[in-house]
Amino acid sequence: MSYVQLVTDDLQWVASYWEDLVESRMPGTPRPWRHQTLTLDQRTERDRLAWQERLERNSIAPGEHPAPLDLGVLDTMYDVLVRADDLAAAVAAHTALQPPAPPRLGDTDARPYLQFAAKHLTDDLATYAAPIARTMVVQMAHALALTFDGQRLDVECPWCRGVTPDTPAGGARTWRVRELPGNLIAIVCENVCEPPSKDIGTWWKGCPVWPLSEWDWLAKRVERAERSVKISA
């Protein structure tokens, strides 16, 4: 995979999750694909804190007003929009193309700028664009709770199982979310498995790795494997 393609994948991933980010402005919005494994003590403490907060936020508690919007998410939206607009302008200047119109007051959609940059990014501009794209990926992933360094996923690795579309077998929960060097957010399989090269994003310490931009594909691959197991059962 070319360097340009890696940067383009990051930009397209950010664009694909933009609607989720916008929706998450409302407090309490579920974040996609986060399953944190808690110990019994952690669950007990979480429930205690939730009950305590509920008591403190009753109808007679003075000065308790939930924020109408999540300010952290709004900050992330603004940062991503500014970075995307700046990157689109740089790509336009480099390629002599007409960029999308700058965002006006009240505009909250970064996708036109992300998509323009992804479509017209050139080899000689990829090195400049890469850290900008990676920063936006990290910002959005944290805002949507898509990352939890060290989090074990409650998912069976299809390749540890030995699952193929024809031969389902076995089972192993061996995936963790990791923040790898270079701010690379990825799922790492910590078992000794060797998926086909076409199914691997990269390798880290001898383990197969799937960067954040490949998680949508990876989820579909897991679903395929699970359907295969159910059919054969």
Phi, psi and omega in degrees: 000134183285161179296320178302318181295322178298316179293318179299320178300319178298314181297318180291326177296316178300316179298321184291335180260006184299316181298322177298321179295315180299316180296328184284001173301330181280123180305139179092356178295128179299137175271144183284142168052050171234119178230101183267129178274118181252145173284170178300317179296319179295320178295319179298316180294320178299315180295322179296315180294321179296318179294319179297317179296321180298318178295320182289335184255037178281179189292344183254359180290123183288143173074011182260105179226115180298140179295136182292334180220153178279110185293329177296320178293319178300319177298318179297316178302315181295315181299314180296318179299316180295315180296317181296317179296315179297319181293318178299320179296320179294318178295319179297316180295324182287328185255359182061032176258160178278120182281166172300152179300141180301149180297137176267169179303124180098347177293135181227028182239111180271352188298320179302325182282321176297315182291323177297313181297318180295321184289325189248009180296136181250163181303317185283353177254353185297321180297322177291319186282333188304308182294331178292313179297318181295321178299318179295321177299312182297316180301312183291320180298318179291319181297325182266008180056037177276352181236145175202091190304122182094354181295128174272132182270138180277064184221141176271126179292121181300327184277331173292327177290336189080021183283132166233169179304340184253334189229077176288144178191157169071204179168137179200133175259094191235011184262138172230149171275132180227146167260106185269169179308144182083019182059030178277112176272127188206160168265131180242129172272119186268009177263171177271087177228153183229083176298157175303148184303328181290344183257004184248134175287310178193188179234151175214119182052040178079003181252143176291142186228139175237108179298163184306323182295345181257006185292326178298314178298318183296320179298319178294324179294320178295317179299319177300315180295319180294321177297321180297320179295316182296320180296322184279344184289000000 
